């Protein structure tokens, strides 16, 4: 009888090991110019390249360790989060940086569009201009037909849940990174992807070339009205030389380019107040409770170092810029001046600043509470709806007097093994 039970236990153990593979949580290699999104309670980060101050122009992507996930479902310290990434073990879509990536929450998916591929003149070039990753189950990449829109890099994507469309604005098409024939070019219309129909269209309004309307290295965010997209910062091609080269100028931070989704029209809004210095490689985040837009980080054009004035707030209601001091709760570490990072908001107020470069790229995570404007050193965890697990009036992320005796300590969670995910690509 004892032998029988031992055999049953052994079989059960082997079965569990076979069908539920485990991997060790890791810290990704240093990187910048990657992209990250959140779906349910998981952050997904793809691509990127190591950056040092002397490499302001020629940036070569990582060729391994391309795709990572981070589970936010449990209370955990920020330092533990940094070592809790899980590398996606399925096939990927190749090296890439300076691409656009948008989350499609209703489909539990995200889209990757364009980019520089390997980043060098000899490749590896991007495998497909646009792909979608469905995170359901083991996860799977599939190709989206390009709809004849140009392969570009250094653009941005914004998703509108009301129309179920993704808008990919700006950027540069270049044979240097795409492997395609031709010279540099700048789209004068905006490709729009209809998620439900899986079809492409172009914005009706045409952008004027060699003006601030055709931007590169900018960022965009959907406003609180659910109809206006705000495009801030970046550079634009101001002149084309006879030899085919292009001259760039900064897009003014006093001129905010807008796109009205319902009317399919472009506009320019003039700002006032404490106007930020010009920049590229920054991030934009909407604060839902107020409609304010948070600008974080950035770098000067042609530079491998960050701008010193790295934090601003734009009120779209009156188009006034401001900034403020950011506090630090307990021993929380702020992100400081950096560029090429990813900014991901979980819930209404928890902003993750992920990786990026301070002159030298790193693999750090920093968490900013944009409700209290303070850096925090732990998170309470988020549910599948993307909202904090803690009910209002319950445990707060940085209240040392809160009762955290849930049966599993943050240290125990950090030491737990994390299940691997496997996927298949179709190209």
mmCIF file of C-alpha atoms in Angstrom, residues 35-37 99-103 110-113 156-158:
data_model
loop_
_atom_site.group_PDB
_atom_site.id
_atom_site.type_symbol
_atom_site.label_atom_id
_atom_site.label_comp_id
_atom_site.label_asym_id
_atom_site.label_seq_id
_atom_site.Cartn_x
_atom_site.Cartn_y
_atom_site.Cartn_z
ATOM 1 C CA UNK A 35 7.962 49.716 -25.688
ATOM 2 C CA UNK A 36 5.684 48.400 -22.925
ATOM 3 C CA UNK A 37 1.915 48.079 -22.476
ATOM 4 C CA UNK A 99 8.715 51.092 -33.141
ATOM 5 C CA UNK A 100 5.118 51.861 -32.137
ATOM 6 C CA UNK A 101 3.198 49.591 -29.756
ATOM 7 C CA UNK A 102 -0.420 49.950 -28.642
ATOM 8 C CA UNK A 103 -2.532 47.897 -26.250
ATOM 9 C CA UNK A 110 -1.234 44.535 -28.472
ATOM 10 C CA UNK A 111 0.001 45.710 -31.868
ATOM 11 C CA UNK A 112 3.605 46.377 -32.916
ATOM 12 C CA UNK A 113 4.057 48.573 -35.990
ATOM 13 C CA UNK A 156 3.817 56.534 -32.210
ATOM 14 C CA UNK A 157 0.538 54.679 -31.850
ATOM 15 C CA UNK A 158 -2.619 55.624 -29.934
#
